[in-house]
Short mmCIF file of C-alpha atoms and ligand atoms in Angstrom, two decimals:
data_model
loop_
_atom_site.label_atom_id
_atom_site.label_comp_id
_atom_site.label_asym_id
_atom_site.label_seq_id
_atom_site.Cartn_x
_atom_site.Cartn_y
_atom_site.Cartn_z
CA MET A 1 106.71 62.99 96.09
CA THR A 2 104.08 66.02 96.18
CA MET A 3 104.44 68.91 97.29
CA THR A 4 101.45 68.83 99.69
CA SER A 5 100.53 73.17 101.63
CA ALA A 6 101.39 70.64 104.90
CA THR A 7 104.82 69.55 103.70
CA LEU A 8 105.93 72.57 102.47
CA ASP A 9 104.78 74.15 106.03
CA ARG A 10 107.34 72.16 108.61
CA ASN A 11 109.83 73.49 105.49
CA PRO A 12 111.35 76.42 107.78
CA ALA A 13 113.15 77.26 104.02
CA THR A 14 109.59 78.66 103.05
CA LEU A 15 108.93 80.70 106.42
CA GLN A 16 109.04 84.55 106.27
CA PRO A 17 112.22 86.33 108.47
CA SER A 18 109.56 87.35 110.40
CA GLY A 19 108.55 82.67 110.96
CA ARG A 20 104.88 84.44 108.82
CA LYS A 21 104.65 81.40 105.49
CA ARG A 22 106.17 82.31 102.45
CA TRP A 23 103.32 81.33 99.95
CA THR A 24 104.43 79.92 96.72
CA VAL A 25 102.99 80.54 92.82
CA ALA A 26 101.73 76.45 92.50
CA GLU A 27 100.79 76.84 95.95
CA VAL A 28 97.51 80.10 95.62
CA GLN A 29 97.49 78.24 92.28
CA ALA A 30 96.77 74.98 94.41
CA LEU A 31 93.46 77.24 96.59
CA PHE A 32 92.29 78.29 93.19
CA GLU A 33 92.38 74.75 91.62
CA LEU A 34 89.81 73.34 94.63
CA PRO A 35 86.91 71.85 93.93
CA PHE A 36 84.87 75.73 94.30
CA PHE A 37 83.05 74.68 98.15
CA ASP A 38 86.30 73.38 99.51
CA LEU A 39 87.81 76.05 98.23
CA VAL A 40 85.24 78.71 99.93
CA HIS A 41 84.49 76.56 102.80
CA ARG A 42 88.74 76.83 104.06
CA ALA A 43 88.07 80.56 103.02
CA GLN A 44 85.03 80.82 106.10
CA LEU A 45 87.04 79.22 107.92
CA VAL A 46 90.26 81.37 107.86
CA HIS A 47 87.14 84.34 108.56
CA ARG A 48 86.49 83.28 110.86
CA GLU A 49 89.26 82.85 113.20
CA HIS A 50 90.39 86.93 112.29
CA PHE A 51 87.14 88.30 111.82
CA ASP A 52 84.14 88.25 112.98
CA PRO A 53 81.73 86.90 109.15
CA ASN A 54 78.88 89.29 109.16
CA ALA A 55 80.45 92.66 109.76
CA VAL A 56 82.17 94.58 106.60
CA GLN A 57 84.11 97.94 106.29
CA ARG A 58 83.07 100.62 104.19
CA SER A 59 84.74 102.95 102.19
CA THR A 60 83.77 106.14 99.97
CA LEU A 61 85.84 107.24 97.06
CA LEU A 62 85.99 110.89 96.04
CA SER A 63 88.06 110.88 92.80
CA ILE A 64 89.81 114.92 94.00
CA LYS A 65 91.86 115.28 90.56
CA THR A 66 90.48 113.22 87.35
CA GLY A 67 91.66 112.67 84.06
CA GLY A 68 94.62 113.66 82.09
CA CYS A 69 97.39 111.80 84.26
CA SER A 70 100.50 111.07 81.78
CA GLU A 71 100.61 107.05 82.44
CA ASP A 72 99.71 104.33 80.01
CA CYS A 73 97.66 101.99 82.25
CA GLY A 74 95.90 99.86 79.30
CA TYR A 75 92.01 99.94 81.99
CA CYS A 76 91.86 103.42 83.29
CA SER A 77 89.45 106.03 81.59
CA GLN A 78 91.83 108.59 83.04
CA SER A 79 94.88 108.17 81.05
CA ALA A 80 95.73 111.45 78.82
CA ARG A 81 97.02 108.75 75.81
CA TYR A 82 93.26 107.17 75.05
CA ASP A 83 90.39 108.61 73.84
CA THR A 84 87.59 107.65 76.95
CA GLY A 85 85.61 110.81 77.04
CA LEU A 86 86.79 111.77 80.10
CA GLU A 87 86.90 115.83 80.98
CA ARG A 88 90.39 116.47 82.66
CA GLU A 89 89.84 118.78 86.06
CA ARG A 90 92.02 120.32 88.74
CA LEU A 91 92.70 119.38 91.43
CA MET A 92 88.74 119.67 93.05
CA PRO A 93 88.89 122.55 96.17
CA ILE A 94 88.95 121.77 99.22
CA ASP A 95 85.40 123.15 100.45
CA GLU A 96 83.98 120.23 98.32
CA VAL A 97 86.20 117.35 99.18
CA LEU A 98 84.51 118.21 102.66
CA GLU A 99 81.19 118.18 101.44
CA ASN A 100 81.68 115.24 100.48
CA ALA A 101 83.67 113.67 103.01
CA ARG A 102 80.44 115.29 105.93
CA ALA A 103 77.85 113.14 103.35
CA ALA A 104 80.11 109.32 102.93
CA LYS A 105 80.49 109.91 107.51
CA ALA A 106 76.53 110.49 107.18
CA LYS A 107 76.10 107.74 104.54
CA GLY A 108 78.03 106.03 106.71
CA ALA A 109 80.86 105.33 105.95
CA SER A 110 84.50 104.61 108.06
CA ARG A 111 86.85 105.90 105.77
CA PHE A 112 86.89 108.75 103.13
CA CYS A 113 89.75 107.75 100.18
CA MET A 114 90.35 111.06 97.15
CA GLY A 115 92.35 109.42 94.50
CA ALA A 116 94.01 111.71 92.34
CA ALA A 117 95.25 111.16 88.37
CA TRP A 118 98.62 110.75 88.87
CA ARG A 119 102.09 109.21 88.01
CA GLY A 120 103.01 110.76 91.42
CA PRO A 121 102.37 113.72 93.58
CA LYS A 122 105.06 117.19 92.66
CA ASP A 123 105.50 118.47 95.99
CA LYS A 124 104.05 121.81 95.68
CA ASP A 125 100.79 119.29 95.11
CA LEU A 126 101.06 117.61 97.89
CA GLU A 127 100.81 120.21 100.38
CA PRO A 128 96.60 121.19 99.25
CA VAL A 129 96.17 116.64 100.01
CA LEU A 130 97.97 117.42 103.13
CA GLU A 131 94.51 120.33 104.55
CA MET A 132 92.10 117.53 102.98
CA VAL A 133 93.78 114.68 105.28
CA ARG A 134 93.59 117.32 108.58
CA GLU A 135 90.04 118.61 107.94
CA VAL A 136 88.57 114.81 106.45
CA LYS A 137 89.92 114.14 109.76
CA LYS A 138 88.50 115.58 111.68
CA LEU A 139 85.51 114.89 111.10
CA GLY A 140 85.58 111.43 112.85
CA LEU A 141 86.95 109.44 109.25
CA GLN A 142 89.21 107.01 108.68
CA THR A 143 91.29 109.27 106.01
CA CYS A 144 92.73 107.37 102.79
CA VAL A 145 94.71 109.03 99.42
CA THR A 146 95.57 107.19 96.26
CA LEU A 147 98.18 110.18 94.62
CA GLY A 148 100.24 107.47 92.60
CA MET A 149 104.38 107.10 93.60
CA LEU A 150 105.56 109.29 96.37
CA LYS A 151 108.79 110.43 95.44
CA GLU A 152 111.58 109.88 98.73
CA GLY A 153 110.30 112.44 102.30
CA GLN A 154 106.49 113.08 100.40
CA ALA A 155 105.00 109.83 102.57
CA GLU A 156 106.61 111.18 106.06
CA ARG A 157 104.78 114.39 105.19
CA LEU A 158 101.17 112.65 104.60
CA ALA A 159 102.10 110.26 108.12
CA ASP A 160 102.15 113.82 109.78
CA ALA A 161 99.34 115.02 108.39
CA GLY A 162 97.57 112.00 110.19
CA LEU A 163 96.79 110.35 107.53
CA ASP A 164 95.27 106.41 108.52
CA TYR A 165 96.30 104.43 104.37
CA TYR A 166 97.45 104.90 101.70
CA ASN A 167 96.90 103.34 98.42
CA HIS A 168 98.66 102.07 96.15
CA ASN A 169 97.89 98.56 93.66
CA LEU A 170 101.02 96.08 92.36
CA ASP A 171 97.54 95.59 89.92
CA THR A 172 98.57 92.56 87.94
CA ALA A 173 101.44 89.40 88.19
CA PRO A 174 104.52 90.58 87.73
CA GLU A 175 104.73 88.58 84.77
CA PHE A 176 101.94 90.15 83.19
CA TYR A 177 102.73 93.81 83.93
CA GLY A 178 104.36 94.52 81.15
CA GLN A 179 101.18 94.39 79.06
CA VAL A 180 98.80 96.25 81.01
CA ILE A 181 101.53 99.19 81.33
CA THR A 182 104.78 100.66 80.27
CA THR A 183 105.40 103.94 81.16
CA HIS A 184 106.57 102.22 85.53
CA THR A 185 107.40 99.15 86.40
CA MET A 186 105.89 96.59 89.34
CA GLN A 187 108.90 97.41 91.13
CA ASP A 188 108.90 101.75 91.65
CA ARG A 189 105.45 100.44 93.18
CA LEU A 190 106.97 98.10 95.55
CA ASP A 191 109.34 101.07 95.69
CA THR A 192 106.11 102.97 96.87
CA LEU A 193 104.75 100.49 99.53
CA ASP A 194 108.31 100.39 101.53
CA GLU A 195 107.88 104.66 101.55
CA VAL A 196 104.16 104.23 103.38
CA ARG A 197 105.40 101.27 105.16
CA SER A 198 108.12 102.53 106.31
CA ALA A 199 106.63 106.55 106.92
CA GLY A 200 103.95 104.53 109.66
CA ILE A 201 100.97 104.72 107.39
CA ASN A 202 98.36 101.88 106.81
CA VAL A 203 99.33 99.69 102.86
CA CYS A 204 95.97 99.36 100.83
CA SER A 205 96.90 97.15 97.86
CA GLY A 206 95.86 94.68 95.95
CA GLY A 207 95.05 93.98 91.76
CA ILE A 208 92.95 94.00 88.96
CA VAL A 209 91.53 90.32 87.42
CA GLY A 210 89.94 90.46 84.60
CA MET A 211 92.78 91.73 82.35
CA GLY A 212 93.01 89.46 80.20
CA GLU A 213 95.43 87.58 82.90
CA SER A 214 95.47 83.22 83.40
CA ARG A 215 95.21 81.90 86.54
CA ALA A 216 98.30 81.60 87.73
CA GLN A 217 99.10 84.75 86.95
CA ARG A 218 96.27 86.58 89.42
CA ALA A 219 97.82 83.63 91.50
CA ALA A 220 100.62 85.13 91.40
CA LEU A 221 99.16 88.29 92.39
CA ILE A 222 97.69 87.03 95.76
CA ALA A 223 101.69 85.76 96.41
CA GLN A 224 103.31 88.82 95.41
CA LEU A 225 100.97 90.54 97.57
CA ALA A 226 101.04 88.27 100.54
CA ASN A 227 105.05 87.68 100.58
CA LEU A 228 105.71 91.67 101.32
CA PRO A 229 107.40 91.74 104.14
CA THR A 230 104.18 93.29 106.02
CA PRO A 231 100.97 92.16 104.24
CA PRO A 232 98.80 95.20 103.32
CA GLU A 233 95.88 95.98 105.86
CA SER A 234 94.23 96.21 102.94
CA VAL A 235 93.98 93.91 100.12
CA PRO A 236 91.56 95.43 97.71
CA ILE A 237 90.29 92.92 94.54
CA ASN A 238 88.71 95.11 91.18
CA ASN A 239 86.70 92.98 88.31
CA LEU A 240 87.90 95.31 85.55
CA VAL A 241 85.02 97.70 84.95
CA GLN A 242 85.78 98.48 80.75
CA ILE A 243 85.91 101.47 79.52
CA PRO A 244 85.69 102.30 75.87
CA GLY A 245 88.40 104.09 74.74
CA THR A 246 90.66 102.18 76.61
CA PRO A 247 93.29 99.09 75.62
CA LEU A 248 91.26 96.77 77.67
CA ALA A 249 88.37 97.23 76.59
CA GLY A 250 86.72 93.89 75.03
CA ALA A 251 88.99 91.68 77.69
CA GLY A 252 86.90 88.42 78.14
CA ALA A 253 84.55 89.04 81.16
CA LEU A 254 86.30 87.03 84.03
CA ASP A 255 83.44 83.52 84.74
CA PRO A 256 81.93 85.05 88.04
CA PHE A 257 83.22 81.56 90.98
CA GLU A 258 86.87 82.71 88.72
CA PHE A 259 86.85 86.13 90.43
CA VAL A 260 85.41 85.16 94.07
CA ARG A 261 88.13 82.30 93.75
CA THR A 262 90.68 85.31 93.80
CA ILE A 263 88.51 86.67 97.02
CA ALA A 264 89.03 83.12 99.25
CA ALA A 265 92.72 82.97 97.82
CA ALA A 266 93.44 86.39 98.72
CA ARG A 267 91.28 85.45 102.30
CA ILE A 268 93.72 82.08 102.90
CA THR A 269 96.62 83.98 102.03
CA MET A 270 96.23 87.40 104.40
CA PRO A 271 94.24 86.23 106.56
CA ALA A 272 94.45 88.67 109.23
CA SER A 273 93.96 91.93 106.39
CA TYR A 274 90.74 93.29 105.20
CA VAL A 275 89.53 92.20 101.49
CA ARG A 276 88.23 93.99 99.66
CA LEU A 277 85.06 93.76 97.66
CA SER A 278 86.16 96.40 94.99
CA ALA A 279 85.13 97.68 91.41
CA GLY A 280 82.86 96.34 89.32
CA ARG A 281 79.71 95.42 91.86
CA GLN A 282 78.16 97.34 89.63
CA GLN A 283 78.17 94.95 86.81
CA MET A 284 77.44 91.70 89.36
CA SER A 285 74.18 90.55 91.23
CA GLU A 286 73.61 90.32 94.44
CA GLU A 287 74.15 87.03 95.17
CA LEU A 288 76.97 87.26 92.87
CA GLN A 289 78.16 89.49 96.30
CA ALA A 290 76.99 87.91 98.52
CA LEU A 291 79.05 84.42 97.80
CA CYS A 292 81.76 87.28 97.64
CA PHE A 293 81.73 87.79 101.05
CA MET A 294 81.75 84.39 101.77
CA ALA A 295 84.38 83.63 100.62
CA GLY A 296 86.10 86.11 103.12
CA ALA A 297 85.13 90.15 101.77
CA ASN A 298 84.73 92.21 104.98
CA SER A 299 85.67 95.85 102.93
CA MET A 300 83.68 97.26 99.76
CA PHE A 301 83.40 100.18 97.57
CA TYR A 302 80.06 102.65 99.19
CA GLY A 303 78.06 105.39 97.68
CA ASP A 304 77.20 105.71 94.45
CA ARG A 305 80.68 106.33 93.08
CA LEU A 306 84.34 104.96 92.23
CA LEU A 307 86.58 107.15 90.92
CA THR A 308 84.90 107.57 87.34
CA THR A 309 82.69 104.95 86.78
CA ASP A 310 78.99 103.49 88.72
CA ASN A 311 79.08 101.79 92.12
CA PRO A 312 75.77 100.32 93.58
CA ASP A 313 73.35 103.12 94.93
CA ALA A 314 74.51 103.25 98.73
CA ASP A 315 70.69 103.07 100.19
CA ARG A 316 70.77 99.38 97.96
CA ASP A 317 73.42 98.00 99.69
CA ASP A 318 72.34 99.24 102.77
CA ARG A 319 68.73 97.36 101.46
CA LEU A 320 71.64 94.54 100.50
CA PHE A 321 73.39 94.48 104.61
CA GLU A 322 69.79 93.99 105.98
CA ARG A 323 69.02 90.88 103.81
CA LEU A 324 72.26 89.26 104.76
CA GLY A 325 72.06 90.48 108.34
CA LEU A 326 75.41 92.49 107.94
CA ARG A 327 76.78 94.92 109.78
CA SER A 328 78.97 97.66 109.02
CA ILE A 329 82.12 98.93 110.48
N1 LIG B 1 97.28 107.03 89.84
C1 LIG B 1 97.44 106.09 91.52
C2 LIG B 1 97.20 105.15 91.18
O1 LIG B 1 97.88 104.65 89.88
O2 LIG B 1 98.23 104.18 92.13
C3 LIG B 1 95.82 106.47 91.68
C4 LIG B 1 94.69 105.92 90.84
S1 LIG B 1 94.25 104.44 90.45
C5 LIG B 1 92.16 105.13 90.10
C6 LIG B 1 94.02 103.13 91.71
C7 LIG B 1 93.70 101.91 91.17
O3 LIG B 1 92.32 101.60 90.69
C8 LIG B 1 94.72 101.61 90.26
O4 LIG B 1 95.95 100.69 90.79
C9 LIG B 1 93.36 100.64 89.52
O5 LIG B 1 94.22 99.50 90.12
C10 LIG B 1 92.25 100.35 89.97
N2 LIG B 1 90.99 100.77 88.50
C11 LIG B 1 91.46 101.81 87.65
N3 LIG B 1 90.19 102.17 86.69
C12 LIG B 1 90.43 100.81 87.03
C13 LIG B 1 89.43 99.95 86.16
N4 LIG B 1 88.81 100.86 84.85
N5 LIG B 1 88.85 99.15 86.60
C14 LIG B 1 89.30 98.46 87.77
N6 LIG B 1 90.02 99.10 88.53
C15 LIG B 1 90.33 99.98 88.15
C1 LIG B 2 91.29 100.61 93.85
O1 LIG B 2 91.55 99.67 94.84
N1 LIG B 2 89.97 100.82 93.54
C2 LIG B 2 89.49 101.68 92.84
C3 LIG B 2 90.37 102.77 94.55
N2 LIG B 2 91.35 101.63 94.84
C4 LIG B 2 91.21 104.45 94.02
C5 LIG B 2 89.42 102.57 92.34
C6 LIG B 2 87.94 101.46 91.31
C7 LIG B 2 87.49 102.89 89.55
C8 LIG B 2 87.10 101.67 88.72
C9 LIG B 2 87.18 102.64 87.64
C10 LIG B 2 86.87 104.20 87.93
O2 LIG B 2 85.53 104.76 88.46
O3 LIG B 2 87.07 104.96 87.06
FE1 LIG B 3 97.38 107.67 86.31
FE2 LIG B 3 96.33 105.36 88.34
FE3 LIG B 3 94.94 105.68 85.99
FE4 LIG B 3 97.31 104.84 85.92
S1 LIG B 3 95.38 103.84 86.73
S2 LIG B 3 96.69 105.98 84.02
S3 LIG B 3 98.61 106.15 87.32
S4 LIG B 3 95.50 107.33 87.36
#
């Protein structure tokens, strides 16, 4: 007998302890295999059940500590192991961070996300970041940080400072992970997500596509995210931004429709999560971005820079929102 998703839905063995459906990789892959319009239609239906389809959340990113990272993530401009021409910088002074946060707020971002090129923060690194979180929050912005792996106790300190979200991506399928990163493991990432969840901070976790992974591996990444004990509140889907000097520069570009399929699969499997159209927008047409919103993306990075690469100009995004009748939240 072929296992349709309907038969699996009725089988209690496929339910999580929470009663939530557990997605097999094969089921997620079956979503990817649907005719494009069937998939996008299904994703729109799920999207409309859970969200206002014309509202998009906007987060602004800032790199507070750039370059010189010990890790070997094959896509990253900030790894000390690759010659990407990036200048290594010290932790940004808080005044400069706040200046950027005020500008982001004035432009209409609702969340400010601060990223550091660390394997993880040393305890002494954390103190100034806690101060940034407290001060950015006072400006009336939601706060997010992405600092790498957290040691015991660090998530609680971030929670006490009032941090709203911690970003920590699973990045790719468990089977592909070792081909992209060897200095830490998928299990390390899962452990940090546990720490963040237990501290009561909202989880932001997603991944990157376009790194030469197979469709089955894209499906495995989505299944892994959807099957977390609690799905992430926010799921960034990044399209690889190729950085000259990194091992992944020169990876074959992903079919843009496959990117849209990935967004749709995330929307269907994580119906109540914000799915973020993340890195790679600068290389996408506005029509392709509109298709991503139609497939259930309802969040994006807003502002002219990501961490070390360009993002579309904010004014251009404002015009796109007007043309599509989108409202920012
Ligand atoms: N060092 C921390 C970590 O790795 O968790 C935080 C910063 S790291 C730059 C945050 C995320 O950015 C990565 O997990 C990856 O998903 C994404 N990213 C980094 N470089 C990218 C690239 N060239 N293209 C697309 N996404 C990228
Ligand atoms: C995420 O998933 N994507 C953002 C954020 N979380 C930290 C980072 C994208 C980085 C793109 C490449 C760069 O600008 O260096
Ligand atoms: Fe370091 Fe994060 Fe870049 Fe990996 S993705 S090299 S951990 S900054």
